[in-house]
Tab-separated table of C-alpha atoms in Angstrom:
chain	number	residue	atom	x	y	z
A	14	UNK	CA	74.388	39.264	19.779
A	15	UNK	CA	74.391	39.007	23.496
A	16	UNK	CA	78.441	38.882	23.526
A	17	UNK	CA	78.165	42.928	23.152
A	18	UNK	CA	76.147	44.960	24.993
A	19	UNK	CA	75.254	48.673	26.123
A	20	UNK	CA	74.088	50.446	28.697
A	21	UNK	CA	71.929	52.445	29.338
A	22	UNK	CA	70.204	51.830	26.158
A	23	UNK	CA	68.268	55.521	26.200
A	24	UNK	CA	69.531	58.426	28.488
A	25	UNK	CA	68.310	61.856	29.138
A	26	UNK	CA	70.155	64.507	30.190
A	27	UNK	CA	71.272	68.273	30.320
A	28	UNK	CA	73.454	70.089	29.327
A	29	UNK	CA	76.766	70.581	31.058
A	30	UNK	CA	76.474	67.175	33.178
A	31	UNK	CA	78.715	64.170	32.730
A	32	UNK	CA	77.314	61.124	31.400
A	33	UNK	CA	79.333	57.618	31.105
A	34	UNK	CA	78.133	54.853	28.761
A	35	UNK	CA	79.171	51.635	29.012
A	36	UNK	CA	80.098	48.791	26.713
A	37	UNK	CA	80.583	45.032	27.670
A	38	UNK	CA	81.905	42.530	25.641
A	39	UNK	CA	82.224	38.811	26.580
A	40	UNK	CA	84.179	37.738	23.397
A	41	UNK	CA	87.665	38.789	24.892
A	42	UNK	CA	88.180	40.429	21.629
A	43	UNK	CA	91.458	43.173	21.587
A	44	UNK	CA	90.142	45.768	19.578
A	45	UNK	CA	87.220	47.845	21.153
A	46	UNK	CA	85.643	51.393	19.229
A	47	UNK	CA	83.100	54.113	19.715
A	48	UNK	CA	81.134	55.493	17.217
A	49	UNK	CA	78.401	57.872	16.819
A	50	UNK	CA	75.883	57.783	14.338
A	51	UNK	CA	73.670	61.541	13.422
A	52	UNK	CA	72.186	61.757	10.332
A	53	UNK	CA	73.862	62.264	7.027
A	54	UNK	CA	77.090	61.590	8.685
A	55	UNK	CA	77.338	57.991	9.005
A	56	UNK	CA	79.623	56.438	11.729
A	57	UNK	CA	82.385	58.635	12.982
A	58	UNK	CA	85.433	57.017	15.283
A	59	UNK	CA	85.359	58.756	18.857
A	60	UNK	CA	88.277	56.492	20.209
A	61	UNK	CA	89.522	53.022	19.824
A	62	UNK	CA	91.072	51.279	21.909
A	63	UNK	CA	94.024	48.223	21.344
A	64	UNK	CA	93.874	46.166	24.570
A	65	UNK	CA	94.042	46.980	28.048
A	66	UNK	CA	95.488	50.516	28.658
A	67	UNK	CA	95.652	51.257	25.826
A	68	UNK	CA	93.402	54.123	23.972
A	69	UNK	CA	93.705	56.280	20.885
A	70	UNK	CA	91.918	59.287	18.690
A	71	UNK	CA	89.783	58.831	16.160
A	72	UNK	CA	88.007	61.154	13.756
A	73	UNK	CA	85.576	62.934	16.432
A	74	UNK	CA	87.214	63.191	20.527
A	75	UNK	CA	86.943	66.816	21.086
A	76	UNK	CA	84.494	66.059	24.490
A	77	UNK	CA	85.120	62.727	25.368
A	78	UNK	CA	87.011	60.916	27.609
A	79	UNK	CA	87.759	56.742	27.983
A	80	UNK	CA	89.386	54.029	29.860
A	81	UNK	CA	90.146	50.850	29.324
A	82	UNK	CA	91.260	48.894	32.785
A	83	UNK	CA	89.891	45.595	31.849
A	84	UNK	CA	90.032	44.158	28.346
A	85	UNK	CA	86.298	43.408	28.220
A	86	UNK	CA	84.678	47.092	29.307
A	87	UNK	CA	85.165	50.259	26.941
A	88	UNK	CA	83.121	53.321	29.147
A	89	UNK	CA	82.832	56.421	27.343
A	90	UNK	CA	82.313	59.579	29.165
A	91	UNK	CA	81.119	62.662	28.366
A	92	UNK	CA	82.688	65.127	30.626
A	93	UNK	CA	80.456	68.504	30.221
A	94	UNK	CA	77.733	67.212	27.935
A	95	UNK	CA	76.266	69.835	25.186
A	96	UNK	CA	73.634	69.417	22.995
A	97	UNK	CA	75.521	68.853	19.896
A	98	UNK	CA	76.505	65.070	21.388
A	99	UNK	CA	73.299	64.590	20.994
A	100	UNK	CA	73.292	61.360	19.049
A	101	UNK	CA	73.508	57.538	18.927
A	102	UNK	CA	75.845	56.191	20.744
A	103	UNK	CA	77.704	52.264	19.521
A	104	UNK	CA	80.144	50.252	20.794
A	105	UNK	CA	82.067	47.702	18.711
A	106	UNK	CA	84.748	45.160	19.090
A	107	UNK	CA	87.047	43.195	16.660
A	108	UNK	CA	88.659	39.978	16.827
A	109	UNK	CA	93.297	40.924	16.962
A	110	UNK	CA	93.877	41.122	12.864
A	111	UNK	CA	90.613	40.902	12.195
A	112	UNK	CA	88.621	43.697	10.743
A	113	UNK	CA	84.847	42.824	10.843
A	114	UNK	CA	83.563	44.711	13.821
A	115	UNK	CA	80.691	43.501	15.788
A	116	UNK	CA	78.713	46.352	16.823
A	117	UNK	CA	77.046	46.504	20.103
A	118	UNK	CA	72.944	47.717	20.711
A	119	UNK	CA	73.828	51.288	21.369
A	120	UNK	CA	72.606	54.110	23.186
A	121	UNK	CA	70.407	56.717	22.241
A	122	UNK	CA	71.467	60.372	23.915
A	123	UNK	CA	69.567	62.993	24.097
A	124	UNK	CA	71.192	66.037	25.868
A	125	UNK	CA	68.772	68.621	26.909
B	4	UNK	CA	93.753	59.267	6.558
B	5	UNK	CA	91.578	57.245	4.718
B	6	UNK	CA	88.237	58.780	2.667
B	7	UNK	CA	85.346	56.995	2.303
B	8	UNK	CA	82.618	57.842	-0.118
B	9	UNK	CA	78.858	56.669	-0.386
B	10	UNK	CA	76.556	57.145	-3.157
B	11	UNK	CA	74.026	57.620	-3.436
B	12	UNK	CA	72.429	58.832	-0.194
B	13	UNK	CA	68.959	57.199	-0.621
B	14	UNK	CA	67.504	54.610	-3.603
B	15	UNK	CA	64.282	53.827	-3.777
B	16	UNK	CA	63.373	50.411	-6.003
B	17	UNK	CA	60.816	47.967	-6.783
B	18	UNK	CA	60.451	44.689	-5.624
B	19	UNK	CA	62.034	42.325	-7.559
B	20	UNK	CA	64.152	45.107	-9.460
B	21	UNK	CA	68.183	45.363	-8.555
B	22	UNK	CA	70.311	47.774	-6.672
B	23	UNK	CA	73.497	49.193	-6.778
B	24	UNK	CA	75.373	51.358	-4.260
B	25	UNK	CA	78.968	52.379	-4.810
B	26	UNK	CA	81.726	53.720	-2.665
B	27	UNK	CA	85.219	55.107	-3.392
B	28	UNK	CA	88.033	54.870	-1.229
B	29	UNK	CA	91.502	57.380	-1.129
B	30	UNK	CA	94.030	55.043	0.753
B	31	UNK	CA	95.376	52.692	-2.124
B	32	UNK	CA	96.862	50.680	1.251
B	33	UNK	CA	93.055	49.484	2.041
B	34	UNK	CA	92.563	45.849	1.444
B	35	UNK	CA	89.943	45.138	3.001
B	36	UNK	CA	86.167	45.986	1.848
B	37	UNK	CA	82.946	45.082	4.067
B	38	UNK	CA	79.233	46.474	3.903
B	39	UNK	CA	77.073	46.812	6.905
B	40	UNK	CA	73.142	46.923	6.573
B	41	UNK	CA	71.233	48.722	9.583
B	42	UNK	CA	67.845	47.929	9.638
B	43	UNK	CA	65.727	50.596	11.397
B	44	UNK	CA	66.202	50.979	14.827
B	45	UNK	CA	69.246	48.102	14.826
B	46	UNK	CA	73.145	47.723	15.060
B	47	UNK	CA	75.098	47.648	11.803
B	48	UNK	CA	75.559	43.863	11.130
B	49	UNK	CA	78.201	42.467	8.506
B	50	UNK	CA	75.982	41.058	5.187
B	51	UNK	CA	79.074	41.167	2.667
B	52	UNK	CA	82.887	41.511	2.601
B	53	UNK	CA	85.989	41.337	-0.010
B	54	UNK	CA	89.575	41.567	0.078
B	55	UNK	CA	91.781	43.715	-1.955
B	56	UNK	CA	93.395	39.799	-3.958
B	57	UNK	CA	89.767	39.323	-5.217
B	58	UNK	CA	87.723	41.103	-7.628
B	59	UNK	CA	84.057	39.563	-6.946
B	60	UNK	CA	82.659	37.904	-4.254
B	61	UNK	CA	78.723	36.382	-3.869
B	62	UNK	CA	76.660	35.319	-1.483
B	63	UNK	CA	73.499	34.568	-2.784
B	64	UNK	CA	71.210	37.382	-3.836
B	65	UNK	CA	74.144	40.208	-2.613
B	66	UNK	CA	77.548	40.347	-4.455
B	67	UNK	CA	80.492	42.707	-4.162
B	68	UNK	CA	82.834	44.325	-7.028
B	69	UNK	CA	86.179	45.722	-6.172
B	70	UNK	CA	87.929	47.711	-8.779
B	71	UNK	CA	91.624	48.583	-7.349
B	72	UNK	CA	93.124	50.713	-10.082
B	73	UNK	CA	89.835	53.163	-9.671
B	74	UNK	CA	89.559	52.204	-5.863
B	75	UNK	CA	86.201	51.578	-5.516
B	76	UNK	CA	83.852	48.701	-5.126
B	77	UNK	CA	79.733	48.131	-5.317
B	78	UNK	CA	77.327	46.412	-3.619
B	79	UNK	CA	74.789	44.863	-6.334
B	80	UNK	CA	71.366	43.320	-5.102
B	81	UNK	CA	69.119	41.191	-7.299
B	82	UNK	CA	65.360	40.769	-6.841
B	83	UNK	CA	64.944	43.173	-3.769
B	84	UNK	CA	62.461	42.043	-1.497
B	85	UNK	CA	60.945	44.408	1.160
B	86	UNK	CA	62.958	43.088	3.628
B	87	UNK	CA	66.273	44.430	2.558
B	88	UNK	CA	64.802	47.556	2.738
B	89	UNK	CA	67.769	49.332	4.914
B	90	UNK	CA	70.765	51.498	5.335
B	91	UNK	CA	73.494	49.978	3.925
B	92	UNK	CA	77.366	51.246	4.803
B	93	UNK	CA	80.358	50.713	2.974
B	94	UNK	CA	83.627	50.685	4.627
B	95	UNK	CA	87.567	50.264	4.070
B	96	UNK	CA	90.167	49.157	6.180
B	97	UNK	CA	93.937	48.760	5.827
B	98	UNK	CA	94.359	46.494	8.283
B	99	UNK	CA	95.696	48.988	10.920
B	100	UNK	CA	94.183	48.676	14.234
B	101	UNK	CA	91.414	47.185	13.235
B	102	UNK	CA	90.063	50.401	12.174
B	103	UNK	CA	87.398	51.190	9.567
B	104	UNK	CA	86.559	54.297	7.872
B	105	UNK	CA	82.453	54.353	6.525
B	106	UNK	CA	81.121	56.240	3.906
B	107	UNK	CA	77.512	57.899	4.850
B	108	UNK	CA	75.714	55.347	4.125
B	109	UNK	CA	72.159	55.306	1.708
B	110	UNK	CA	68.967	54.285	2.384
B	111	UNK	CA	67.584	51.629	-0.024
B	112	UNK	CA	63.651	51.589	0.044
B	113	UNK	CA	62.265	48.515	-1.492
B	114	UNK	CA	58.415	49.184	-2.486
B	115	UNK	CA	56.282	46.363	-2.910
């Protein structure tokens, strides 16, 4: 769906360097998450975020940093990146009270 | 916080032959049940989903069981094609947030 997109959709790069990925949605949905997917552990919540200003934990946060100024972008930063976020990277968004999530393209890093 | 779990990790079928993948959930406040399918290389995408005030839901060759008093629910496909060959995630939500928990997810292989 175009409503939710990534970028960059592949990214390179070493260790110890910060890295932000962005997510875009056009739907003007509240509800905005990160996940990332390695295998054999399915999708694990980095952060959420409500609305505008408005950002919380989820299962996985130790290394990561967002914002949320404007209700439709959800970056995610990587401060000092290490190998172990190696991974792929998705955005998603919900609807207020509603819990399908529409998951963005995502991002493949690879931290060298 | 809520527990999510998948089995099995991978299933391997025939064509035309049915599968079933079950998940168990730990938060009896969950009420709401949906199943993802990742094809290879894609986003998760929302095929199936039930609510905690029904027991069964359809939707064509895919249907969903929820069992409450044992928390869990199943995914049931008849006459796999080669097509739904996929990962398929289970998740549960209470509503809160908008937040899901998955399980692992499992790998169906359909052989033709």
């Amino acid at each position: 769906d175009a409503g939710i997109t990534q970028s960059p959709r592949y990214k390179i790069t070493e260790t110890g360097r910060q890295v932000t990925l962005m997510c875009h949605q056009t739907w003007s949905h509240s509800y905005m998450f990160w996940y990332r997917q390695d295998l054999g552990h399915g999708l694990r919540l980095i952060y959420y975020s409500a609305a505008a200003d408005i950002t919380d934990k989820g299962e996985v946060p130790d290394g990561y940093v967002v914002s949320r100024s404007k209700t439709e972008n959800f970056p995610l930063t990587l401060e000092s990146a290490t190998r172990s976020q190696t991974s792929v990277y998705f955005c998603a968004s919900t609807l207020a009270g509603g819990p399908e999530q529409y998951f963005g393209p995502g991002t493949r890093l690879t931290v060298t | 916080g809520e527990n999510v779990e998948q089995h099995p990790s991978t299933l391997s079928v025939q064509e035309g032959d049915s599968a079933v993948i079950k998940c168990t959930y730990s938060d009896s406040a969950s009420n709401y049940f949906p199943w993802y399918k990742q094809e290879l290389g894609k986003r998760p995408q929302l095929i199936i989903d039930i609510r905690s005030n029904v027991g069964e839901k359809k939707d064509q060759r895919i249907a969903v069981t929820l069992n409450k008093t044992a928390k869990h629910f199943s995914l049931h496909i008849t006459e796999t094609q080669p097509e739904d060959s996929a990962v398929y995630f289970c998740a549960a939500s209470n509503g809160n947030a908008g937040k899901s928990t998955f399980g692992d997810g499992t790998t169906l292989t359909v052989k033709p």
